[in-house]
Coordinates of C-alpha atoms and ligand atoms in Angstrom, one line a residue:
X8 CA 109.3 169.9 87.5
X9 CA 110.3 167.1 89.9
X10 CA 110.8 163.5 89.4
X11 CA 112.2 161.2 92.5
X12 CA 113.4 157.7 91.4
X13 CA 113.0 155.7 94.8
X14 CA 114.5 152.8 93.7
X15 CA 117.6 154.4 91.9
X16 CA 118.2 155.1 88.4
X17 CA 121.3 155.2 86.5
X18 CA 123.9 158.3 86.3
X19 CA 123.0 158.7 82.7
X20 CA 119.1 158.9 83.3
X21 CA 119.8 161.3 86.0
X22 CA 122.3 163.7 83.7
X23 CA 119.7 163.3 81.0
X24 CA 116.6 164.5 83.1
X25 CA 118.9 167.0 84.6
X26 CA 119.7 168.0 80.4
X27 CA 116.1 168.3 79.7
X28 CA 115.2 170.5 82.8
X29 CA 113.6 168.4 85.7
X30 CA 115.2 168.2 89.1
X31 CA 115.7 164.5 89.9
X32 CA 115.7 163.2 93.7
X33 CA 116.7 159.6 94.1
X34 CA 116.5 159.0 98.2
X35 CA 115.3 155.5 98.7
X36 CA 111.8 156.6 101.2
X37 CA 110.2 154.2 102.9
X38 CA 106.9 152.6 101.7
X39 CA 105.2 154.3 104.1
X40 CA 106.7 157.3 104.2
X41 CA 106.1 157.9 100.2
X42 CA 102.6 159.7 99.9
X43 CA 104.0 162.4 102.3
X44 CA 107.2 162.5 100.5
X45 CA 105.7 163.0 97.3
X46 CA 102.9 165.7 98.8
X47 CA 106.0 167.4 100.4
X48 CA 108.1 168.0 97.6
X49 CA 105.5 168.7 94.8
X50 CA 107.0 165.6 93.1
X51 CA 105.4 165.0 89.3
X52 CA 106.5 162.1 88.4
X53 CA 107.6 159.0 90.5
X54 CA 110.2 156.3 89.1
X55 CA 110.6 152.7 90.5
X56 CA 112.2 149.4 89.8
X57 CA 110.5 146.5 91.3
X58 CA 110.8 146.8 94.7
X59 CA 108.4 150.0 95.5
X60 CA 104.3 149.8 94.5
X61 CA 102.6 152.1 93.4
X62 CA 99.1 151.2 94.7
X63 CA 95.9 153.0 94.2
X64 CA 96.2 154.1 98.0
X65 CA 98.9 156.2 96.6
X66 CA 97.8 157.5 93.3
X67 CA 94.4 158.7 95.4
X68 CA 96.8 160.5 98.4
X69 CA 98.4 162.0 95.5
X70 CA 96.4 164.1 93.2
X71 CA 99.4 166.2 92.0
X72 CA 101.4 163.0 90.5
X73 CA 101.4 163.3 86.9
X74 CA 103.4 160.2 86.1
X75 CA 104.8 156.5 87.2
X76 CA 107.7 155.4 85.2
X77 CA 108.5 151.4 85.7
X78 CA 112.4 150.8 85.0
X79 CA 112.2 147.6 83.5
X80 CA 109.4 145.2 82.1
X81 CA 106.9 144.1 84.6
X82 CA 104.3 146.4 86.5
X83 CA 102.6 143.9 88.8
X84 CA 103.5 146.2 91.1
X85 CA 101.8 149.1 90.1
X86 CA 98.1 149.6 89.3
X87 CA 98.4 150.6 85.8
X88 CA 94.8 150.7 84.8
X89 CA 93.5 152.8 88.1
X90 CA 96.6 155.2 87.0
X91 CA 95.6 155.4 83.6
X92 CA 92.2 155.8 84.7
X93 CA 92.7 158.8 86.6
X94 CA 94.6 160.6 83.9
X95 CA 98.6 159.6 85.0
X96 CA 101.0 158.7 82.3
X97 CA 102.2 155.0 82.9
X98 CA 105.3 154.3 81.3
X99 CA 108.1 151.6 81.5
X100 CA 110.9 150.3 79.4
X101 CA 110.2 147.1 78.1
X102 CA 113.2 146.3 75.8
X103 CA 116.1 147.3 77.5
X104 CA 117.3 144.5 79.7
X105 CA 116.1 141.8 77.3
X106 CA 119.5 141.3 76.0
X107 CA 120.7 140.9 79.7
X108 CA 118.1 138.4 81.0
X109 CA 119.4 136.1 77.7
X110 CA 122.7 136.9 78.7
X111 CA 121.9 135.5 82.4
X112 CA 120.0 132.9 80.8
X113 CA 123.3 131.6 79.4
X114 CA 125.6 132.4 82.6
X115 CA 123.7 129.6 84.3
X116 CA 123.3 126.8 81.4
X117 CA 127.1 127.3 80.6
X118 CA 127.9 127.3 84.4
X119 CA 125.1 124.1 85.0
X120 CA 125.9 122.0 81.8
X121 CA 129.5 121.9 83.7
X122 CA 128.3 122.0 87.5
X123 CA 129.6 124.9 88.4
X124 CA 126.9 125.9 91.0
X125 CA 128.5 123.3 92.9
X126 CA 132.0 123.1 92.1
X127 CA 132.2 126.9 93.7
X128 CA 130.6 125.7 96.5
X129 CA 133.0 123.0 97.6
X130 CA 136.0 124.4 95.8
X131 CA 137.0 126.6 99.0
X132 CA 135.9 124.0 101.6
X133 CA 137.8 120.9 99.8
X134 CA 139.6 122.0 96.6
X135 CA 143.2 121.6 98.6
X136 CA 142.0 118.2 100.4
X137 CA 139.8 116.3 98.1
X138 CA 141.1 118.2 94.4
X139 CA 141.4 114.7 92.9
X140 CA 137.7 113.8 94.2
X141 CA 136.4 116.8 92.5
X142 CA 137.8 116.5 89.5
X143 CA 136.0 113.1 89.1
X144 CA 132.5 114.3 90.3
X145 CA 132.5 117.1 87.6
X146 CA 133.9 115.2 85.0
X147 CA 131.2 114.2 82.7
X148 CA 130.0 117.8 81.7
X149 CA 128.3 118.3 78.4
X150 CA 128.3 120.8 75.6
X151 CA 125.3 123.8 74.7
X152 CA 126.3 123.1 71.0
X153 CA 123.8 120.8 69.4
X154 CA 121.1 120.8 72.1
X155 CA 118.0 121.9 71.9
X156 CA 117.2 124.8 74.2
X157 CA 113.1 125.0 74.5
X158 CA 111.8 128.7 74.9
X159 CA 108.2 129.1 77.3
X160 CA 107.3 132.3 76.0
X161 CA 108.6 133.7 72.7
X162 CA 108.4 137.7 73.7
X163 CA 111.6 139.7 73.8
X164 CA 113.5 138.4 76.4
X165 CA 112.5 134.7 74.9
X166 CA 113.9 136.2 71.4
X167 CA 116.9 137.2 72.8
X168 CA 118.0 134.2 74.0
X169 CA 117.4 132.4 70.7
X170 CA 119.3 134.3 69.5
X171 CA 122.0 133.3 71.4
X172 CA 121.8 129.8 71.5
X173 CA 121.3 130.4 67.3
X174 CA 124.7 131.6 67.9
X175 CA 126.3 128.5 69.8
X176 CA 124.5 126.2 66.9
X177 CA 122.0 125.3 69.3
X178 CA 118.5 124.1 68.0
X179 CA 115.5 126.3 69.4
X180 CA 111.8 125.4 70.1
X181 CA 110.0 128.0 71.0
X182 CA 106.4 127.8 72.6
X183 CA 104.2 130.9 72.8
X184 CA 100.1 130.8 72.2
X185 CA 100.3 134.8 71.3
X186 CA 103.0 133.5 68.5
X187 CA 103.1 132.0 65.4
X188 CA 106.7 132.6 64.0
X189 CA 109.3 135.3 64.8
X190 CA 112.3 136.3 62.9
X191 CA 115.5 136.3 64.8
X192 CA 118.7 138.4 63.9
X193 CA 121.9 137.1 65.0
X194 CA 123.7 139.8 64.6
X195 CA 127.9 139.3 64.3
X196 CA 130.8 141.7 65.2
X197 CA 131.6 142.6 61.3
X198 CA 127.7 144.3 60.4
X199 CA 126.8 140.9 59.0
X200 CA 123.7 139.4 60.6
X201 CA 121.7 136.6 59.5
X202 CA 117.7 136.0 59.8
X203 CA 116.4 133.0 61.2
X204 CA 112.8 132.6 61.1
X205 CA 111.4 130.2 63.7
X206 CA 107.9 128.9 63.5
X207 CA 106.4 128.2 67.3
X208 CA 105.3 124.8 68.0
X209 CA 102.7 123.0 70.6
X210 CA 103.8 123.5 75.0
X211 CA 104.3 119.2 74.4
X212 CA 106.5 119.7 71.9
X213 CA 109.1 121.8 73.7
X214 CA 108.8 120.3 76.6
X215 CA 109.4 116.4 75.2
X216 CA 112.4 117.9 72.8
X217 CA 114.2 119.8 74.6
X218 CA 117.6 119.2 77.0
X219 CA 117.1 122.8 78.7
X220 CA 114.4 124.5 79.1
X221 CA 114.0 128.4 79.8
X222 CA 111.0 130.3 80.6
X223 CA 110.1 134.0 79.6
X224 CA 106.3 134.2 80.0
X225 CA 104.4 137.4 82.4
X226 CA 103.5 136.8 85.9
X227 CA 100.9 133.9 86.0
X228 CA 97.7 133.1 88.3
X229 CA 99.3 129.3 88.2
X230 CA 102.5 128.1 87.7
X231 CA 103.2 127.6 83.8
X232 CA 105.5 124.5 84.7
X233 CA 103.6 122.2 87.7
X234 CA 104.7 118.6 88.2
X235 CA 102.4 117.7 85.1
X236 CA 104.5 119.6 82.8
X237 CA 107.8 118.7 84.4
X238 CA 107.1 115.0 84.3
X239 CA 106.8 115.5 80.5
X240 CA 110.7 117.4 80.0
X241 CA 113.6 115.2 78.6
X242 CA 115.2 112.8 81.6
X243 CA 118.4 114.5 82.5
X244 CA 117.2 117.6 81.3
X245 CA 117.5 121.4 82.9
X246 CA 115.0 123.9 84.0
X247 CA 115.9 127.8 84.2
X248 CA 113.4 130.6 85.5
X249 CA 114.7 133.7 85.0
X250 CA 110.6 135.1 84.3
X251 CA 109.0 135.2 87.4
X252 CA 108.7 133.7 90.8
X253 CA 105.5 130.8 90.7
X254 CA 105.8 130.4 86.6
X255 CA 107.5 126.9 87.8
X256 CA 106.0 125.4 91.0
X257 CA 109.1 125.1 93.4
X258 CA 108.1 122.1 95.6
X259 CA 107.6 120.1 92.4
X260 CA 111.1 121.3 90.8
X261 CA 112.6 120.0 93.9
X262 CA 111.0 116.8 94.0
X263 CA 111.9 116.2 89.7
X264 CA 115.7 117.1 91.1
X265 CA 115.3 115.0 94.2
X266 CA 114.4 112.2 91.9
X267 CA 117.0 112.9 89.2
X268 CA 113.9 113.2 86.7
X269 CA 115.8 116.8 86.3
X270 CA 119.3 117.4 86.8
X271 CA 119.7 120.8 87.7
X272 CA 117.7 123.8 87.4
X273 CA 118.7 127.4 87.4
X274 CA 116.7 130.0 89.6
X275 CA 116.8 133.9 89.4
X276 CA 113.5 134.8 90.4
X277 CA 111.4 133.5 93.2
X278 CA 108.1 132.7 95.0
X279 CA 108.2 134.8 98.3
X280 CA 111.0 137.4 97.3
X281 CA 113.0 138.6 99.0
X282 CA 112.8 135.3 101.3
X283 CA 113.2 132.7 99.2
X284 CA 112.2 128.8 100.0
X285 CA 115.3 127.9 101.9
X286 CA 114.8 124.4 100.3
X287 CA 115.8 125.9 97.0
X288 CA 119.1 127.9 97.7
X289 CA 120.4 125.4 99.9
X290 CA 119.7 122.5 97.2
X291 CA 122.8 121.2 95.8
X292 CA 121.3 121.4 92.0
X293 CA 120.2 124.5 91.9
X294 CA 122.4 127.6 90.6
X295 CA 120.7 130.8 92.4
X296 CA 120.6 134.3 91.5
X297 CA 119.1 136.9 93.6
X298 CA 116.9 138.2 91.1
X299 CA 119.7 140.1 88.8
X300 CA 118.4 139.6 85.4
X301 CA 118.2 143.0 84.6
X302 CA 120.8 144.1 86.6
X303 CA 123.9 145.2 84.5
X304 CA 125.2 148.7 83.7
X305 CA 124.3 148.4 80.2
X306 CA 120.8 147.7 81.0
X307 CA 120.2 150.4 83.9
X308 CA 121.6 152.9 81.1
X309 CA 119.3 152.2 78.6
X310 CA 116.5 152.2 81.0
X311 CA 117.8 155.5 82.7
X312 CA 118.0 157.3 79.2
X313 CA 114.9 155.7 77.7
X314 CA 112.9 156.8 80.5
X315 CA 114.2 160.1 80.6
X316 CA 113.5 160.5 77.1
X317 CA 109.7 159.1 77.3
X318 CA 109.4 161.8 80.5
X319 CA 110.5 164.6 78.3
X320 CA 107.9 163.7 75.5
X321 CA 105.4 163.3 78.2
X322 CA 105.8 166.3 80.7
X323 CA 108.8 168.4 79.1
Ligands
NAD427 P1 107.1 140.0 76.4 O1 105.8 140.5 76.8 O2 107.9 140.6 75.3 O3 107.1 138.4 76.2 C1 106.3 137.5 77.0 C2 105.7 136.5 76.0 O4 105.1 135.5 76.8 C3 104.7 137.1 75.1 O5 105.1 136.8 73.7 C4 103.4 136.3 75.4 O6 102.6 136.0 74.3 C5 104.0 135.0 76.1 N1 103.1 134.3 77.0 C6 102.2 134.8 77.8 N2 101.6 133.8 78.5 C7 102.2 132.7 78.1 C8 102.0 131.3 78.5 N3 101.2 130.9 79.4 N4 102.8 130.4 77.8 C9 103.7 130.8 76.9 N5 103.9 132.0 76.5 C10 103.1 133.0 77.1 O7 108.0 140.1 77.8 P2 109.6 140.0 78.0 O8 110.2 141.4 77.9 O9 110.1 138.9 77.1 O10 109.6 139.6 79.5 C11 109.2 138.3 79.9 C12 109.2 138.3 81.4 O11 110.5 138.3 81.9 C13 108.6 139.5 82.1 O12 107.2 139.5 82.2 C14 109.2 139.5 83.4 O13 108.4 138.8 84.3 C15 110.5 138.7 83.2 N6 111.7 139.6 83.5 C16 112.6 139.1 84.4 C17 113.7 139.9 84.7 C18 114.7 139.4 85.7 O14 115.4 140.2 86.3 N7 114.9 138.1 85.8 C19 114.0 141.1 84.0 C20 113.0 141.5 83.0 C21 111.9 140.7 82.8

């Protein structure tokens, strides 16, 4: 049986599905091209990440496709329920990066609280002219320890990064209308772990306590943070979206930097990707990622293998 991953998979999924008997293909095909690829080569099962859709166009021009695997959390760009409809096995992988969105999470506040965004930026054009100059304008960092890091959505990716500012002896307020309390494991290098169980509190609450605020909430019709909800954050205070691009309206996190109502906000994912508002990466406040959350070897192995695994149960 034949499964092509068109947006790449890992080594170890490939070795795994290659272990379990299926011949894997992972050319990258052009969206147009894909219905015909798939015909062509009697594929059975068709991987992606999140830059190919799987549309109903597709799942209708292929009758032979037994299964979409998502690597990764979101599907909003697949059409889940027409698949399921028709009989195809939908399957993604929904807790393996978690632990390297938090980790990204804290990449940016550890590199913001201390203005690094912008120190890296003018390092190599005045580091040897102006060092002195520098120095003084990123003096004045702060520390993570102590402050309270709100959580927009208390999922899995919003639990792991609890869990990590737990770790730094960070206070957490989590908001998430779906739930009430959630136990978080911190987990330390010797097998000892400790339990912390966090009760959920009001969207008001987290935004007017906390000095950073993250956000781990779906795809949504509107953004989850509009001016409304910005004007209400901490003065001074820092914004990260790492969920999706529109959860935070973009013209009205520039204007709360613009006004120093905010004083940095971190960016991985984006309205319009892959072009971005041009306001926002050149914007001297703003660390950018190009939408990496998920993106580390220990991730892409864990969603290779789990997927693998879920396509032997399914098809093997
Ligand atoms: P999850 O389903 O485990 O958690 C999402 C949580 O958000 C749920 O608990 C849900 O109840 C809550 N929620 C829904 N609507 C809400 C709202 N309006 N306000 C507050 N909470 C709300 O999902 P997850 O695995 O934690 O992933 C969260 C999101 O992270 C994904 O949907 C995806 O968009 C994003 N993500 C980004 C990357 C990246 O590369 N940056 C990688 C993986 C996932």
């Amino acid at each position: 049986m034949k499964i092509h991953a068109n947006d790449g998979i890992s080594q170890s999924g490939v070795d795994a599905l290659s272990d379990f008997g299926f011949t894997i293909t992972t050319t990258n095909v052009a969206q147009e091209q894909l219905i015909n690829y798939i015909n062509e080569n009697d594929i059975s099962g068709i991987l992606v990440r999140s830059a190919t859709t799987v549309r109903k166009e597709l799942i209708d021009a292929c009758p032979d496709l037994k299964l979409i695997g998502r690597g990764g959390v979101g599907m909003d760009n697949i059409d889940v329920a027409y698949a399921r409809e028709k009989g195809l096995h939908v399957i993604n992988t929904p807790a393996a990066s978690s632990s390297s969105v938090a980790e990204l999470v804290f990449a940016h506040l550890f590199g913001a609280v201390r203005f690094l965004y912008d120190s890296n930026r003018n390092m190599p054009l005045e580091g040897d002219t102006k060092f002195k100059a520098l120095k003084k304008s990123y003096s004045g960092g702060t520390e993570l320890r102590g402050k309270t890091l709100g959580i927009i959505g208390f999922g899995r990716i919003g639990q792991a990064t609890a869990k990590i500012a737990l770790g730094l002896g960070m206070d957490v307020a989590a908001y998430d209308p779906f739930m009430g309390e959630a136990t978080v494991t911190v987990d330390f290098f010797n097998r000892q772990s400790i339990d912390i169980n966090i009760k959920t509190c009001s969207f008001e609450e987290v935004l007017v306590q906390s000095d950073f605020v993250t956000l781990h909430v779906p795809a949504q019709d509107k953004p989850t943070m509009g001016a409304a909800e910005i004007a209400k954050m901490k003065k001074g205070a820092g914004l990260i979206n790492a969920a999706r691009g529109g959860v935070v309206d973009e013209q009205a996190l520039v204007n709360a930097l613009e006004s120093k109502h905010l004083s940095f906000a971190a960016i991985d994912t984006f309205v319009n990707e892959p072009t971005p508002a041009i306001k926002l990466l050149m914007h001297p406040s703003i660390s950018l990622t190009p939408h990496i959350g998920a993106a580390t070897n220990e991730a892409q192995d864990r969603i290779g293998t789990e997927l693998a695994e879920q396509i032997k149960n399914l098809l093997g």
